[in-house]
Amino acid sequence: MTTAPLLIGHPLASKEHARHALLYMCRIRKFEEAVEDLFGRGMMHGTMHLSIGQEASPTGMCMALNLTDQITSTHRGHGHCIAKGADLTRMIAELLGKEIGYCGGRGGSMHIADVDTGNLGANGVVGGGIPIAAGAALASKMMKSGKVVVSFFGDGAMNEGAFHEAANLAAIWKLPMILFCENNKYGMSSSTEKAFAIDNLKDRALGYGIPSVNVDGNDVVAVYEQAQIAADRARNGEGPTLIVAETYRWKGHSRSDKNLYRTKEEIEEWRLLDPIPKFVEKILESKLMEQSEIDAIQAEAQDQVIAAVNEAVKAKSAEPSGLLAAVFKEISA
Ligand SMILES: Cc1ncc(C[n+]2csc(CCOP(=O)(O)OP(=O)(O)O)c2C)c(N)n1
Ligand SMILES: [Mg+2]
């Protein structure tokens, strides 16, 4: 299944933009639900980290990026891949260990990269994508390619040395980079209250001389507006921005999480702040679409994910005998 071309611009700029933002958020939601289902049925191995509840952040951020701009992602990266334009079938295939997957079925969820759409890769190392993004941003600056590089990372990653080193280099070299923190309030079972001595994570940027902003990470319009400002700064040679998107993951950290560190009430409170109905309300207010058109887009996202799953399930499994050839393909070429 090929992916529709990405649409850049404000999510309420036109009916097409609203359609794009809604379709991509619904694709992420439906993709994650399908992954959970496949895992539950024993068809997927390893572990997985779902981003249900966080869909507005990657969607809003990526609508401010050109096709050639780049991102680095995390262990919770399906939403970033989809928002940057990845093919759903190749993503599911990767998770199912199929040859047509992004890494030939050898890498799984935490290694999906799609260089053609500017996705430099998910990363199982917390904070690992931040220095990679700084390196890509340095390359952009030196080669004058005009590319902006976004590093998505979680609140937990902000306490890794990699964040601090990359933030400092990005600041002193004025790299065309956006540090995008998805503050979902927990790093595994550790709450941000326990892991930070500051109340607002955006204050971390002060020590590096980087401008920073908080945004409602469940509001695709608000995310886009801040992302656009940060992307303009980067393109104008003014250096990096830290965006802290306040959001929440509805599901456990990973498959094995029993959710013992947070209350049902807290989860319920955040479920009421679901980014998808929040955006639907804005579309209806703006009169860009009728409810029936909105329903059709949600159904379309569901159909696209079902089609991707069906195609990926039928695809050829990766052969263990080809393991080393697949891993070292690029190096030996
Ligand atoms: C360097 C490193 N330390 C620890 C881990 C184990 N680990 C995996 S995910 C995670 C929590 C990350 O939290 P956060 O950055 O907030 O992302 P979230 O899971 O909330 O999306 C940890 C500690 C790891 N993968 N890499
Ligand atoms: Mg977190």
mmCIF file of N, CA, C and O in Angstrom, residues 134 137 141 148-149 166-180 205 208-212 229-231 233-235 237-243:
data_model
loop_
_atom_site.group_PDB
_atom_site.id
_atom_site.type_symbol
_atom_site.label_atom_id
_atom_site.label_comp_id
_atom_site.label_asym_id
_atom_site.label_seq_id
_atom_site.Cartn_x
_atom_site.Cartn_y
_atom_site.Cartn_z
ATOM 1 N N ALA A 134 21.333 15.822 16.120
ATOM 2 C CA ALA A 134 22.283 16.950 16.133
ATOM 3 C C ALA A 134 23.304 16.768 15.014
ATOM 4 O O ALA A 134 23.670 17.736 14.323
ATOM 5 N N ALA A 137 21.663 17.583 11.790
ATOM 6 C CA ALA A 137 21.464 19.037 11.689
ATOM 7 C C ALA A 137 22.783 19.736 11.372
ATOM 8 O O ALA A 137 22.822 20.721 10.619
ATOM 9 N N LYS A 141 23.611 22.005 8.090
ATOM 10 C CA LYS A 141 24.203 23.348 8.142
ATOM 11 C C LYS A 141 25.463 23.422 7.269
ATOM 12 O O LYS A 141 25.633 24.358 6.484
ATOM 13 N N VAL A 148 15.656 20.841 8.119
ATOM 14 C CA VAL A 148 15.446 20.978 9.566
ATOM 15 C C VAL A 148 15.376 19.556 10.120
ATOM 16 O O VAL A 148 14.810 18.669 9.488
ATOM 17 N N VAL A 149 15.964 19.350 11.278
ATOM 18 C CA VAL A 149 15.944 18.007 11.871
ATOM 19 C C VAL A 149 15.235 18.067 13.224
ATOM 20 O O VAL A 149 15.564 18.890 14.077
ATOM 21 N N ALA A 166 23.897 16.942 23.351
ATOM 22 C CA ALA A 166 23.368 17.339 22.038
ATOM 23 C C ALA A 166 22.743 18.739 22.112
ATOM 24 O O ALA A 166 22.899 19.545 21.190
ATOM 25 N N ALA A 167 22.057 19.040 23.217
ATOM 26 C CA ALA A 167 21.419 20.365 23.358
ATOM 27 C C ALA A 167 22.493 21.453 23.358
ATOM 28 O O ALA A 167 22.344 22.497 22.712
ATOM 29 N N ASN A 168 23.584 21.189 24.063
ATOM 30 C CA ASN A 168 24.647 22.204 24.118
ATOM 31 C C ASN A 168 25.262 22.436 22.744
ATOM 32 O O ASN A 168 25.445 23.585 22.325
ATOM 33 N N LEU A 169 25.573 21.351 22.035
ATOM 34 C CA LEU A 169 26.172 21.516 20.700
ATOM 35 C C LEU A 169 25.194 22.212 19.755
ATOM 36 O O LEU A 169 25.584 23.093 18.982
ATOM 37 N N ALA A 170 23.930 21.816 19.845
ATOM 38 C CA ALA A 170 22.927 22.441 18.954
ATOM 39 C C ALA A 170 22.855 23.943 19.222
ATOM 40 O O ALA A 170 22.715 24.747 18.291
ATOM 41 N N ALA A 171 22.988 24.320 20.494
ATOM 42 C CA ALA A 171 22.895 25.745 20.853
ATOM 43 C C ALA A 171 24.126 26.516 20.403
ATOM 44 O O ALA A 171 24.002 27.565 19.754
ATOM 45 N N ILE A 172 25.325 25.995 20.727
ATOM 46 C CA ILE A 172 26.526 26.795 20.398
ATOM 47 C C ILE A 172 26.771 26.856 18.892
ATOM 48 O O ILE A 172 27.290 27.840 18.383
ATOM 49 N N TRP A 173 26.351 25.819 18.174
ATOM 50 C CA TRP A 173 26.545 25.816 16.715
ATOM 51 C C TRP A 173 25.305 26.294 15.968
ATOM 52 O O TRP A 173 25.266 26.247 14.738
ATOM 53 N N LYS A 174 24.295 26.721 16.717
ATOM 54 C CA LYS A 174 23.030 27.191 16.108
ATOM 55 C C LYS A 174 22.544 26.209 15.031
ATOM 56 O O LYS A 174 22.314 26.583 13.857
ATOM 57 N N LEU A 175 22.383 24.970 15.429
ATOM 58 C CA LEU A 175 21.980 23.945 14.460
ATOM 59 C C LEU A 175 20.487 24.062 14.131
ATOM 60 O O LEU A 175 19.675 24.436 14.993
ATOM 61 N N PRO A 176 20.127 23.732 12.888
ATOM 62 C CA PRO A 176 18.713 23.793 12.479
ATOM 63 C C PRO A 176 17.951 22.582 13.027
ATOM 64 O O PRO A 176 17.629 21.645 12.308
ATOM 65 N N MET A 177 17.687 22.625 14.322
ATOM 66 C CA MET A 177 17.184 21.431 15.010
ATOM 67 C C MET A 177 16.012 21.806 15.926
ATOM 68 O O MET A 177 15.970 22.892 16.483
ATOM 69 N N ILE A 178 15.094 20.886 16.083
ATOM 70 C CA ILE A 178 14.003 21.049 17.055
ATOM 71 C C ILE A 178 14.078 19.886 18.031
ATOM 72 O O ILE A 178 14.120 18.720 17.619
ATOM 73 N N LEU A 179 14.156 20.233 19.309
ATOM 74 C CA LEU A 179 14.143 19.208 20.349
ATOM 75 C C LEU A 179 12.690 19.073 20.779
ATOM 76 O O LEU A 179 12.132 19.999 21.386
ATOM 77 N N PHE A 180 12.073 17.953 20.436
ATOM 78 C CA PHE A 180 10.631 17.805 20.686
ATOM 79 C C PHE A 180 10.408 16.758 21.764
ATOM 80 O O PHE A 180 10.541 15.550 21.530
ATOM 81 N N ALA A 205 15.939 24.049 29.157
ATOM 82 C CA ALA A 205 16.578 24.715 28.017
ATOM 83 C C ALA A 205 17.332 25.971 28.428
ATOM 84 O O ALA A 205 18.258 26.412 27.736
ATOM 85 N N TYR A 208 21.056 26.114 28.513
ATOM 86 C CA TYR A 208 21.754 26.000 27.228
ATOM 87 C C TYR A 208 21.521 27.214 26.340
ATOM 88 O O TYR A 208 22.011 27.249 25.204
ATOM 89 N N GLY A 209 20.745 28.152 26.818
ATOM 90 C CA GLY A 209 20.457 29.333 25.994
ATOM 91 C C GLY A 209 19.554 28.996 24.821
ATOM 92 O O GLY A 209 19.636 29.612 23.756
ATOM 93 N N ILE A 210 18.690 28.018 25.020
ATOM 94 C CA ILE A 210 17.778 27.606 23.940
ATOM 95 C C ILE A 210 16.363 28.089 24.293
ATOM 96 O O ILE A 210 15.888 27.828 25.391
ATOM 97 N N PRO A 211 15.672 28.752 23.376
ATOM 98 C CA PRO A 211 14.283 29.121 23.659
ATOM 99 C C PRO A 211 13.421 27.869 23.787
ATOM 100 O O PRO A 211 13.666 26.868 23.102
ATOM 101 N N SER A 212 12.435 27.939 24.658
ATOM 102 C CA SER A 212 11.606 26.746 24.847
ATOM 103 C C SER A 212 10.162 27.138 25.095
ATOM 104 O O SER A 212 9.865 28.262 25.510
ATOM 105 N N ILE A 229 6.751 27.814 14.285
ATOM 106 C CA ILE A 229 7.644 28.876 14.780
ATOM 107 C C ILE A 229 9.067 28.317 14.935
ATOM 108 O O ILE A 229 10.057 28.926 14.520
ATOM 109 N N ALA A 230 9.149 27.115 15.517
ATOM 110 C CA ALA A 230 10.469 26.505 15.739
ATOM 111 C C ALA A 230 11.145 26.169 14.409
ATOM 112 O O ALA A 230 12.362 26.366 14.239
ATOM 113 N N ALA A 231 10.359 25.681 13.445
ATOM 114 C CA ALA A 231 10.933 25.328 12.139
ATOM 115 C C ALA A 231 11.433 26.582 11.420
ATOM 116 O O ALA A 231 12.501 26.580 10.794
ATOM 117 N N ARG A 233 12.535 29.328 12.870
ATOM 118 C CA ARG A 233 13.773 29.729 13.560
ATOM 119 C C ARG A 233 14.939 28.911 13.006
ATOM 120 O O ARG A 233 16.006 29.443 12.689
ATOM 121 N N ALA A 234 14.711 27.594 12.915
ATOM 122 C CA ALA A 234 15.785 26.711 12.433
ATOM 123 C C ALA A 234 16.172 27.086 10.998
ATOM 124 O O ALA A 234 17.366 27.200 10.678
ATOM 125 N N ARG A 235 15.174 27.318 10.163
ATOM 126 C CA ARG A 235 15.458 27.635 8.746
ATOM 127 C C ARG A 235 16.155 28.980 8.591
ATOM 128 O O ARG A 235 16.944 29.177 7.672
ATOM 129 N N GLY A 237 18.385 30.133 10.492
ATOM 130 C CA GLY A 237 19.730 30.108 11.085
ATOM 131 C C GLY A 237 19.760 30.569 12.529
ATOM 132 O O GLY A 237 20.819 30.913 13.058
ATOM 133 N N GLU A 238 18.590 30.585 13.198
ATOM 134 C CA GLU A 238 18.556 31.071 14.583
ATOM 135 C C GLU A 238 18.766 29.961 15.608
ATOM 136 O O GLU A 238 18.728 30.213 16.807
ATOM 137 N N GLY A 239 18.931 28.725 15.144
ATOM 138 C CA GLY A 239 19.267 27.635 16.049
ATOM 139 C C GLY A 239 18.079 26.853 16.570
ATOM 140 O O GLY A 239 16.953 26.988 16.084
ATOM 141 N N PRO A 240 18.361 26.018 17.586
ATOM 142 C CA PRO A 240 17.353 25.062 18.057
ATOM 143 C C PRO A 240 16.287 25.678 18.959
ATOM 144 O O PRO A 240 16.469 26.750 19.527
ATOM 145 N N THR A 241 15.166 24.948 19.067
ATOM 146 C CA THR A 241 14.084 25.282 20.004
ATOM 147 C C THR A 241 13.720 23.987 20.735
ATOM 148 O O THR A 241 13.736 22.918 20.125
ATOM 149 N N LEU A 242 13.396 24.130 22.014
ATOM 150 C CA LEU A 242 12.851 22.983 22.750
ATOM 151 C C LEU A 242 11.339 23.157 22.855
ATOM 152 O O LEU A 242 10.859 24.173 23.380
ATOM 153 N N ILE A 243 10.604 22.170 22.346
ATOM 154 C CA ILE A 243 9.147 22.154 22.498
ATOM 155 C C ILE A 243 8.812 21.039 23.493
ATOM 156 O O ILE A 243 9.241 19.894 23.303
#
